[in-house]
Amino acid sequence: MNKTFYKGSENMNTINRNLCFDEMKNFLDYCETVKKFSEHSLYNYYIDLMLFFKYMKFSKGQSSPIAKIDTIIITDIDVNFLKSINIQDIYKYFDYLKISRNNSQRTITRRSIVLRAFFRYLYLTVEIIDKDPTEKIELPLIKKEPPKFMNESDCITLLNSIDGANCERDYCILVIFINCGIRLNELVLLNESDIKSDGTVTIKGRNNTSRTIYFNQACMEALDDYREFKEKFFEGKKYDRHAVFVGKTGKRLTGRWIEEIVKKRMQNAGFGEMGLSPNKLRHTAATIMYRRGIDLNVMKEILGHKDMISTQIYAESNANKIEKAMKNNSVSRKK
């Protein structure tokens, strides 16, 4: 591996609360501190709400009629404006998403979930509106697709392609995703003290839960290489010694930056068109576990699923293989 390390910018998209109105700021704080949203989820809620309220101001004639929706300022939105929004306004917004922004039904459904959460918060949690305009919104159910994943040979191709700047760090990140199936935010929060010399690892999961997994030899070797190089790079410099993964400034890597690392490495390996995110690598790890015969109950504990329903999708995604195997295993008398 090339030993060049930590080149490039770490400036990622972040939430700018100065662009939000007060109730939106409070909602984001609530999601972050009370609901314990991941950085990624919180950012997506921020983006969706920004677009919705920019459109609302435009639709209700409270911005210049020639203004581009993306440039509209929403910091002046108040409670009276929030109370004025009704179900017809929201359906008009959905039409705008479909026609003007070419959003799929799946994307519109996802955006509706964000709106429901926000207006439910205003109506039930802080009680500043007297009616929830999203309460009776009906959207078609979206059939849940089997999770996207890479096969083992593609994983090996990906790992073998990692070289150049940041190779030790990026290789270690991808090896852990592929072998352990941990979530993006769980990787972000991983501390050196969470990893024991025998490979035992404490993972901080959702809703302040934790679980124990084990790093195999591939993970431990990648981690040792990364630690060695990290020590050399930061020799005589200050950096976050608690965090496992840090950037060139010595600060813990954010979820957004890790997503960019995965995206870049996928593209370099020729898998850019597959749209494989850290979450898809989690699906990859789970699918490989299932194909290797690991019991679903064990997988549930490894992946940190709350119930078996979430784990069973990996068995269901292999239903076509079961059908093919059994059809090819036909035994009968000769005619």
mmCIF file of C-alpha atoms in Angstrom:
data_model
loop_
_atom_site.group_PDB
_atom_site.id
_atom_site.type_symbol
_atom_site.label_atom_id
_atom_site.label_comp_id
_atom_site.label_asym_id
_atom_site.label_seq_id
_atom_site.Cartn_x
_atom_site.Cartn_y
_atom_site.Cartn_z
ATOM 1 C CA MET A 1 0.000 0.000 0.000
ATOM 2 C CA ASN A 2 1.065 3.540 -0.732
ATOM 3 C CA LYS A 3 1.868 5.290 2.560
ATOM 4 C CA THR A 4 0.634 8.775 1.586
ATOM 5 C CA PHE A 5 -1.899 9.817 4.197
ATOM 6 C CA TYR A 6 -4.735 12.304 4.790
ATOM 7 C CA LYS A 7 -4.852 14.401 1.675
ATOM 8 C CA GLY A 8 -7.962 16.255 0.615
ATOM 9 C CA SER A 9 -10.644 18.376 2.194
ATOM 10 C CA GLU A 10 -12.968 17.336 5.011
ATOM 11 C CA ASN A 11 -15.554 20.093 4.473
ATOM 12 C CA MET A 12 -18.874 18.264 4.216
ATOM 13 C CA ASN A 13 -22.501 19.320 4.095
ATOM 14 C CA THR A 14 -23.614 20.281 7.579
ATOM 15 C CA ILE A 15 -26.770 21.584 9.218
ATOM 16 C CA ASN A 16 -26.829 25.383 9.343
ATOM 17 C CA ARG A 17 -29.338 26.269 12.065
ATOM 18 C CA ASN A 18 -28.973 29.954 11.196
ATOM 19 C CA LEU A 19 -31.018 29.203 8.069
ATOM 20 C CA CYS A 20 -33.883 27.683 10.086
ATOM 21 C CA PHE A 21 -36.833 29.332 11.818
ATOM 22 C CA ASP A 22 -37.162 28.825 15.579
ATOM 23 C CA GLU A 23 -39.619 25.915 15.599
ATOM 24 C CA MET A 24 -37.513 24.035 13.070
ATOM 25 C CA LYS A 25 -34.367 24.574 15.154
ATOM 26 C CA ASN A 26 -36.170 23.238 18.220
ATOM 27 C CA PHE A 27 -37.404 20.215 16.294
ATOM 28 C CA LEU A 28 -33.907 19.354 15.065
ATOM 29 C CA ASP A 29 -32.584 19.705 18.613
ATOM 30 C CA TYR A 30 -35.371 17.393 19.804
ATOM 31 C CA CYS A 31 -34.500 14.788 17.152
ATOM 32 C CA GLU A 32 -30.830 14.968 18.047
ATOM 33 C CA THR A 33 -30.998 14.944 21.857
ATOM 34 C CA VAL A 34 -34.251 13.142 22.662
ATOM 35 C CA LYS A 35 -34.832 10.864 19.670
ATOM 36 C CA LYS A 36 -31.087 10.208 19.267
ATOM 37 C CA PHE A 37 -31.064 10.565 15.479
ATOM 38 C CA SER A 38 -27.871 9.711 13.677
ATOM 39 C CA GLU A 39 -25.986 12.543 11.995
ATOM 40 C CA HIS A 40 -27.077 11.229 8.602
ATOM 41 C CA SER A 41 -30.790 11.057 9.493
ATOM 42 C CA LEU A 42 -30.748 14.473 11.112
ATOM 43 C CA TYR A 43 -29.181 16.028 8.022
ATOM 44 C CA ASN A 44 -31.786 14.422 5.756
ATOM 45 C CA TYR A 45 -34.602 15.810 7.932
ATOM 46 C CA TYR A 46 -32.990 19.245 7.738
ATOM 47 C CA ILE A 47 -32.747 19.151 3.937
ATOM 48 C CA ASP A 48 -36.326 17.907 3.490
ATOM 49 C CA LEU A 49 -37.805 20.533 5.810
ATOM 50 C CA MET A 50 -35.807 23.323 4.180
ATOM 51 C CA LEU A 51 -37.226 22.436 0.769
ATOM 52 C CA PHE A 52 -40.788 22.061 2.036
ATOM 53 C CA PHE A 53 -40.915 25.447 3.746
ATOM 54 C CA LYS A 54 -39.212 27.221 0.866
ATOM 55 C CA TYR A 55 -41.928 25.829 -1.389
ATOM 56 C CA MET A 56 -44.633 26.805 1.114
ATOM 57 C CA LYS A 57 -43.476 30.436 1.118
ATOM 58 C CA PHE A 58 -43.397 30.447 -2.669
ATOM 59 C CA SER A 59 -46.798 28.739 -2.968
ATOM 60 C CA LYS A 60 -48.458 31.114 -0.503
ATOM 61 C CA GLY A 61 -47.064 34.191 -2.221
ATOM 62 C CA GLN A 62 -44.726 35.168 0.607
ATOM 63 C CA SER A 63 -41.675 35.393 -1.630
ATOM 64 C CA SER A 64 -40.869 37.074 -4.915
ATOM 65 C CA PRO A 65 -42.895 35.427 -7.722
ATOM 66 C CA ILE A 66 -39.740 35.211 -9.842
ATOM 67 C CA ALA A 67 -37.534 33.826 -7.055
ATOM 68 C CA LYS A 68 -36.008 30.383 -7.405
ATOM 69 C CA ILE A 69 -37.392 28.141 -4.690
ATOM 70 C CA ASP A 70 -33.944 26.974 -3.561
ATOM 71 C CA THR A 71 -32.915 30.596 -2.824
ATOM 72 C CA ILE A 72 -35.916 31.521 -0.641
ATOM 73 C CA ILE A 73 -35.161 32.454 2.997
ATOM 74 C CA ILE A 74 -37.354 30.787 5.647
ATOM 75 C CA THR A 75 -36.001 32.269 8.892
ATOM 76 C CA ASP A 76 -39.051 34.556 9.224
ATOM 77 C CA ILE A 77 -41.606 31.726 9.363
ATOM 78 C CA ASP A 78 -43.687 31.964 12.544
ATOM 79 C CA VAL A 79 -46.407 29.986 14.305
ATOM 80 C CA ASN A 80 -49.199 31.703 12.380
ATOM 81 C CA PHE A 81 -47.614 30.578 9.105
ATOM 82 C CA LEU A 82 -47.346 27.008 10.424
ATOM 83 C CA LYS A 83 -51.015 27.068 11.419
ATOM 84 C CA SER A 84 -51.983 28.194 7.913
ATOM 85 C CA ILE A 85 -50.625 25.035 6.256
ATOM 86 C CA ASN A 86 -53.325 22.509 5.352
ATOM 87 C CA ILE A 87 -53.559 19.150 3.636
ATOM 88 C CA GLN A 88 -54.226 20.738 0.230
ATOM 89 C CA ASP A 89 -50.951 22.701 0.543
ATOM 90 C CA ILE A 90 -49.091 19.471 1.214
ATOM 91 C CA TYR A 91 -50.645 17.653 -1.742
ATOM 92 C CA LYS A 92 -49.638 20.585 -3.963
ATOM 93 C CA TYR A 93 -46.102 20.160 -2.618
ATOM 94 C CA PHE A 94 -46.162 16.471 -3.562
ATOM 95 C CA ASP A 95 -47.222 17.446 -7.105
ATOM 96 C CA TYR A 96 -44.303 19.878 -7.227
ATOM 97 C CA LEU A 97 -41.903 17.139 -6.137
ATOM 98 C CA LYS A 98 -43.203 14.752 -8.773
ATOM 99 C CA ILE A 99 -43.515 17.154 -11.707
ATOM 100 C CA SER A 100 -40.853 19.826 -11.157
ATOM 101 C CA ARG A 101 -38.220 17.869 -9.259
ATOM 102 C CA ASN A 102 -38.876 14.451 -10.812
ATOM 103 C CA ASN A 103 -39.003 12.735 -7.421
ATOM 104 C CA SER A 104 -40.006 9.064 -7.392
ATOM 105 C CA GLN A 105 -42.964 7.875 -5.333
ATOM 106 C CA ARG A 106 -40.503 6.314 -2.923
ATOM 107 C CA THR A 107 -38.781 9.672 -2.393
ATOM 108 C CA ILE A 108 -42.099 11.486 -1.960
ATOM 109 C CA THR A 109 -43.165 8.911 0.617
ATOM 110 C CA ARG A 110 -39.894 9.395 2.498
ATOM 111 C CA ARG A 111 -40.355 13.172 2.472
ATOM 112 C CA SER A 112 -43.925 12.757 3.756
ATOM 113 C CA ILE A 113 -42.591 10.814 6.737
ATOM 114 C CA VAL A 114 -40.396 13.799 7.646
ATOM 115 C CA LEU A 115 -43.373 16.175 7.416
ATOM 116 C CA ARG A 116 -45.498 13.895 9.559
ATOM 117 C CA ALA A 117 -42.803 13.768 12.220
ATOM 118 C CA PHE A 118 -42.441 17.557 12.235
ATOM 119 C CA PHE A 119 -46.153 18.407 12.405
ATOM 120 C CA ARG A 120 -46.792 15.654 14.939
ATOM 121 C CA TYR A 121 -44.076 17.261 17.079
ATOM 122 C CA LEU A 122 -45.768 20.682 16.750
ATOM 123 C CA TYR A 123 -49.210 19.248 17.499
ATOM 124 C CA LEU A 124 -48.565 16.663 20.222
ATOM 125 C CA THR A 125 -45.158 17.399 21.747
ATOM 126 C CA VAL A 126 -44.972 21.176 22.024
ATOM 127 C CA GLU A 127 -48.676 21.854 21.293
ATOM 128 C CA ILE A 128 -48.248 25.046 19.289
ATOM 129 C CA ILE A 129 -50.674 24.134 16.479
ATOM 130 C CA ASP A 130 -54.261 22.982 17.008
ATOM 131 C CA LYS A 131 -54.411 20.573 14.054
ATOM 132 C CA ASP A 132 -51.987 18.223 12.321
ATOM 133 C CA PRO A 133 -52.306 18.781 8.534
ATOM 134 C CA THR A 134 -50.520 15.509 7.766
ATOM 135 C CA GLU A 135 -52.847 13.334 9.828
ATOM 136 C CA LYS A 136 -55.056 12.214 6.919
ATOM 137 C CA ILE A 137 -52.437 12.120 4.187
ATOM 138 C CA GLU A 138 -52.616 8.873 2.238
ATOM 139 C CA LEU A 139 -49.782 7.582 0.138
ATOM 140 C CA PRO A 140 -49.509 4.230 -1.651
ATOM 141 C CA LEU A 141 -47.533 1.583 0.134
ATOM 142 C CA ILE A 142 -44.082 1.086 -1.341
ATOM 143 C CA LYS A 143 -43.101 -2.523 -1.779
ATOM 144 C CA LYS A 144 -39.968 -3.171 0.204
ATOM 145 C CA GLU A 145 -37.220 -4.279 -2.130
ATOM 146 C CA PRO A 146 -34.598 -6.823 -1.132
ATOM 147 C CA PRO A 147 -31.479 -5.048 0.154
ATOM 148 C CA LYS A 148 -28.750 -4.293 -2.366
ATOM 149 C CA PHE A 149 -25.417 -5.946 -1.710
ATOM 150 C CA MET A 150 -22.119 -6.992 -3.257
ATOM 151 C CA ASN A 151 -21.051 -10.584 -3.721
ATOM 152 C CA GLU A 152 -17.851 -11.860 -2.125
ATOM 153 C CA SER A 153 -15.758 -11.630 -5.274
ATOM 154 C CA ASP A 154 -16.761 -7.978 -5.717
ATOM 155 C CA CYS A 155 -15.797 -7.311 -2.099
ATOM 156 C CA ILE A 156 -12.353 -8.742 -2.735
ATOM 157 C CA THR A 157 -12.016 -6.634 -5.891
ATOM 158 C CA LEU A 158 -12.974 -3.539 -3.905
ATOM 159 C CA LEU A 159 -10.497 -4.207 -1.106
ATOM 160 C CA ASN A 160 -7.685 -5.016 -3.536
ATOM 161 C CA SER A 161 -8.268 -1.704 -5.328
ATOM 162 C CA ILE A 162 -7.544 0.462 -2.292
ATOM 163 C CA ASP A 163 -4.251 2.301 -2.608
ATOM 164 C CA GLY A 164 -2.856 5.814 -2.640
ATOM 165 C CA ALA A 165 -3.754 8.522 -0.129
ATOM 166 C CA ASN A 166 -5.518 7.378 3.046
ATOM 167 C CA CYS A 167 -5.252 3.725 2.030
ATOM 168 C CA GLU A 168 -4.684 2.334 5.552
ATOM 169 C CA ARG A 169 -7.648 4.193 6.981
ATOM 170 C CA ASP A 170 -10.016 3.552 4.070
ATOM 171 C CA TYR A 171 -9.104 -0.133 3.858
ATOM 172 C CA CYS A 172 -9.760 -0.541 7.583
ATOM 173 C CA ILE A 173 -13.152 1.199 7.311
ATOM 174 C CA LEU A 174 -14.281 -1.007 4.422
ATOM 175 C CA VAL A 175 -13.002 -4.233 5.978
ATOM 176 C CA ILE A 176 -14.988 -3.527 9.153
ATOM 177 C CA PHE A 177 -18.154 -2.665 7.230
ATOM 178 C CA ILE A 178 -17.919 -5.785 5.057
ATOM 179 C CA ASN A 179 -16.984 -8.205 7.839
ATOM 180 C CA CYS A 180 -19.065 -6.891 10.728
ATOM 181 C CA GLY A 181 -22.129 -5.213 9.250
ATOM 182 C CA ILE A 182 -22.110 -2.327 11.714
ATOM 183 C CA ARG A 183 -24.088 0.851 11.054
ATOM 184 C CA LEU A 184 -22.469 4.067 9.846
ATOM 185 C CA ASN A 185 -23.056 5.913 13.108
ATOM 186 C CA GLU A 186 -21.710 2.952 15.074
ATOM 187 C CA LEU A 187 -18.459 3.194 13.129
ATOM 188 C CA VAL A 188 -18.305 6.957 13.721
ATOM 189 C CA LEU A 189 -18.688 6.484 17.498
ATOM 190 C CA LEU A 190 -16.144 3.663 17.729
ATOM 191 C CA ASN A 191 -13.448 4.405 20.317
ATOM 192 C CA GLU A 192 -10.099 2.725 20.881
ATOM 193 C CA SER A 193 -11.265 1.716 24.372
ATOM 194 C CA ASP A 194 -14.154 -0.220 22.809
ATOM 195 C CA ILE A 195 -11.756 -2.672 21.150
ATOM 196 C CA LYS A 196 -9.939 -5.291 23.225
ATOM 197 C CA SER A 197 -6.786 -7.134 22.201
ATOM 198 C CA ASP A 198 -8.700 -10.422 21.779
ATOM 199 C CA GLY A 199 -10.987 -8.829 19.182
ATOM 200 C CA THR A 200 -13.932 -8.215 21.503
ATOM 201 C CA VAL A 201 -15.656 -4.977 20.523
ATOM 202 C CA THR A 202 -18.375 -2.982 22.285
ATOM 203 C CA ILE A 203 -20.682 -1.322 19.772
ATOM 204 C CA LYS A 204 -22.798 1.665 20.795
ATOM 205 C CA GLY A 205 -26.112 1.041 19.056
ATOM 206 C CA ARG A 206 -29.383 2.867 18.714
ATOM 207 C CA ASN A 207 -31.365 4.260 21.652
ATOM 208 C CA ASN A 208 -28.367 4.119 24.006
ATOM 209 C CA THR A 209 -28.057 0.353 23.597
ATOM 210 C CA SER A 210 -24.789 -1.535 23.259
ATOM 211 C CA ARG A 211 -23.810 -4.987 22.065
ATOM 212 C CA THR A 212 -20.684 -7.091 21.848
ATOM 213 C CA ILE A 213 -19.261 -8.308 18.552
ATOM 214 C CA TYR A 214 -15.849 -9.646 17.553
ATOM 215 C CA PHE A 215 -13.329 -8.405 15.023
ATOM 216 C CA ASN A 216 -11.904 -11.293 13.026
ATOM 217 C CA GLN A 217 -8.293 -11.559 11.912
ATOM 218 C CA ALA A 218 -8.864 -9.454 8.783
ATOM 219 C CA CYS A 219 -10.313 -6.603 10.850
ATOM 220 C CA MET A 220 -7.614 -6.757 13.532
ATOM 221 C CA GLU A 221 -4.782 -6.791 10.989
ATOM 222 C CA ALA A 222 -6.276 -3.822 9.118
ATOM 223 C CA LEU A 223 -6.722 -1.984 12.415
ATOM 224 C CA ASP A 224 -3.127 -2.650 13.475
ATOM 225 C CA ASP A 225 -1.810 -1.296 10.142
ATOM 226 C CA TYR A 226 -3.974 1.812 10.444
ATOM 227 C CA ARG A 227 -2.979 2.420 14.069
ATOM 228 C CA GLU A 228 0.714 2.103 13.219
ATOM 229 C CA PHE A 229 0.516 4.588 10.412
ATOM 230 C CA LYS A 230 -1.705 6.947 12.395
ATOM 231 C CA GLU A 231 0.869 7.085 15.178
ATOM 232 C CA LYS A 232 3.615 7.942 12.691
ATOM 233 C CA PHE A 233 1.555 10.593 10.945
ATOM 234 C CA PHE A 234 0.536 12.361 14.165
ATOM 235 C CA GLU A 235 3.883 11.992 15.907
ATOM 236 C CA GLY A 236 4.402 15.167 17.922
ATOM 237 C CA LYS A 237 0.922 16.451 16.980
ATOM 238 C CA LYS A 238 -2.347 16.572 18.849
ATOM 239 C CA TYR A 239 -5.195 14.365 17.692
ATOM 240 C CA ASP A 240 -8.229 12.621 19.132
ATOM 241 C CA ARG A 241 -6.718 9.514 20.683
ATOM 242 C CA HIS A 242 -10.126 8.233 21.775
ATOM 243 C CA ALA A 243 -11.601 8.016 18.256
ATOM 244 C CA VAL A 244 -10.626 5.096 16.039
ATOM 245 C CA PHE A 245 -11.095 6.970 12.764
ATOM 246 C CA VAL A 246 -9.817 10.529 12.449
ATOM 247 C CA GLY A 247 -9.177 12.978 9.628
ATOM 248 C CA LYS A 248 -6.036 14.888 8.733
ATOM 249 C CA THR A 249 -6.805 17.520 11.400
ATOM 250 C CA GLY A 250 -6.894 14.839 14.070
ATOM 251 C CA LYS A 251 -10.637 15.140 14.663
ATOM 252 C CA ARG A 252 -13.067 12.219 14.615
ATOM 253 C CA LEU A 253 -14.392 11.515 11.123
ATOM 254 C CA THR A 254 -18.035 12.438 10.591
ATOM 255 C CA GLY A 255 -20.633 10.170 9.041
ATOM 256 C CA ARG A 256 -20.861 12.409 5.979
ATOM 257 C CA TRP A 257 -17.137 12.157 5.390
ATOM 258 C CA ILE A 258 -17.152 8.367 5.749
ATOM 259 C CA GLU A 259 -19.961 8.214 3.188
ATOM 260 C CA GLU A 260 -17.742 10.153 0.791
ATOM 261 C CA ILE A 261 -14.858 7.756 1.441
ATOM 262 C CA VAL A 262 -17.062 4.779 0.578
ATOM 263 C CA LYS A 263 -18.431 6.504 -2.522
ATOM 264 C CA LYS A 264 -14.948 7.410 -3.771
ATOM 265 C CA ARG A 265 -13.536 3.926 -3.205
ATOM 266 C CA MET A 266 -16.537 2.333 -4.908
ATOM 267 C CA GLN A 267 -16.056 4.526 -7.958
ATOM 268 C CA ASN A 268 -12.336 3.800 -8.106
ATOM 269 C CA ALA A 269 -13.046 0.061 -8.012
ATOM 270 C CA GLY A 270 -15.582 0.315 -10.838
ATOM 271 C CA PHE A 271 -18.717 -0.062 -8.700
ATOM 272 C CA GLY A 272 -19.848 3.572 -8.787
ATOM 273 C CA GLU A 273 -23.094 2.828 -10.647
ATOM 274 C CA MET A 274 -24.249 0.359 -7.967
ATOM 275 C CA GLY A 275 -25.000 3.184 -5.508
ATOM 276 C CA LEU A 276 -23.467 1.253 -2.644
ATOM 277 C CA SER A 277 -23.449 3.271 0.583
ATOM 278 C CA PRO A 278 -22.216 2.238 4.051
ATOM 279 C CA ASN A 279 -25.714 0.888 4.669
ATOM 280 C CA LYS A 280 -25.463 -1.266 1.552
ATOM 281 C CA LEU A 281 -22.155 -2.632 2.860
ATOM 282 C CA ARG A 282 -24.021 -3.555 6.046
ATOM 283 C CA HIS A 283 -26.471 -5.489 3.847
ATOM 284 C CA THR A 284 -23.498 -7.077 2.103
ATOM 285 C CA ALA A 285 -22.056 -8.291 5.404
ATOM 286 C CA ALA A 286 -25.417 -9.690 6.496
ATOM 287 C CA THR A 287 -26.004 -11.478 3.199
ATOM 288 C CA ILE A 288 -22.537 -13.061 3.286
ATOM 289 C CA MET A 289 -23.187 -14.229 6.861
ATOM 290 C CA TYR A 290 -26.466 -15.822 5.813
ATOM 291 C CA ARG A 291 -24.953 -17.519 2.786
ATOM 292 C CA ARG A 292 -22.226 -18.963 4.985
ATOM 293 C CA GLY A 293 -24.846 -20.592 7.166
ATOM 294 C CA ILE A 294 -24.885 -18.297 10.192
ATOM 295 C CA ASP A 295 -28.109 -18.740 12.154
ATOM 296 C CA LEU A 296 -30.601 -15.859 11.840
ATOM 297 C CA ASN A 297 -30.823 -15.536 15.624
ATOM 298 C CA VAL A 298 -27.073 -15.049 15.790
ATOM 299 C CA MET A 299 -27.209 -12.564 12.918
ATOM 300 C CA LYS A 300 -29.884 -10.590 14.774
ATOM 301 C CA GLU A 301 -27.515 -10.113 17.715
ATOM 302 C CA ILE A 302 -24.516 -9.261 15.514
ATOM 303 C CA LEU A 303 -26.464 -6.665 13.520
ATOM 304 C CA GLY A 304 -28.191 -5.166 16.548
ATOM 305 C CA HIS A 305 -31.716 -5.656 15.207
ATOM 306 C CA LYS A 306 -34.574 -5.021 17.610
ATOM 307 C CA ASP A 307 -36.621 -7.911 16.279
ATOM 308 C CA MET A 308 -36.305 -10.860 13.925
ATOM 309 C CA ILE A 309 -38.381 -9.218 11.171
ATOM 310 C CA SER A 310 -35.460 -6.974 10.208
ATOM 311 C CA THR A 311 -33.095 -9.941 10.053
ATOM 312 C CA GLN A 312 -35.388 -12.177 8.010
ATOM 313 C CA ILE A 313 -35.157 -9.944 4.927
ATOM 314 C CA TYR A 314 -31.760 -11.483 4.241
ATOM 315 C CA ALA A 315 -33.287 -14.941 4.109
ATOM 316 C CA GLU A 316 -36.093 -13.668 1.891
ATOM 317 C CA SER A 317 -33.631 -12.068 -0.510
ATOM 318 C CA ASN A 318 -32.309 -15.557 -1.225
ATOM 319 C CA ALA A 319 -35.741 -17.056 -1.972
ATOM 320 C CA ASN A 320 -34.969 -17.129 -5.685
ATOM 321 C CA LYS A 321 -31.856 -19.201 -5.001
ATOM 322 C CA ILE A 322 -33.902 -21.662 -2.957
ATOM 323 C CA GLU A 323 -36.464 -21.930 -5.765
ATOM 324 C CA LYS A 324 -33.745 -22.544 -8.363
ATOM 325 C CA ALA A 325 -31.974 -25.120 -6.204
ATOM 326 C CA MET A 326 -35.130 -27.109 -5.569
ATOM 327 C CA LYS A 327 -36.305 -26.988 -9.192
ATOM 328 C CA ASN A 328 -32.914 -28.329 -10.260
ATOM 329 C CA ASN A 329 -33.168 -31.071 -7.654
ATOM 330 C CA SER A 330 -36.083 -32.908 -9.270
ATOM 331 C CA VAL A 331 -36.384 -36.661 -8.642
ATOM 332 C CA SER A 332 -39.172 -38.773 -10.163
ATOM 333 C CA ARG A 333 -39.762 -41.963 -12.043
ATOM 334 C CA LYS A 334 -38.961 -42.053 -15.749
ATOM 335 C CA LYS A 335 -41.838 -41.652 -18.164
#
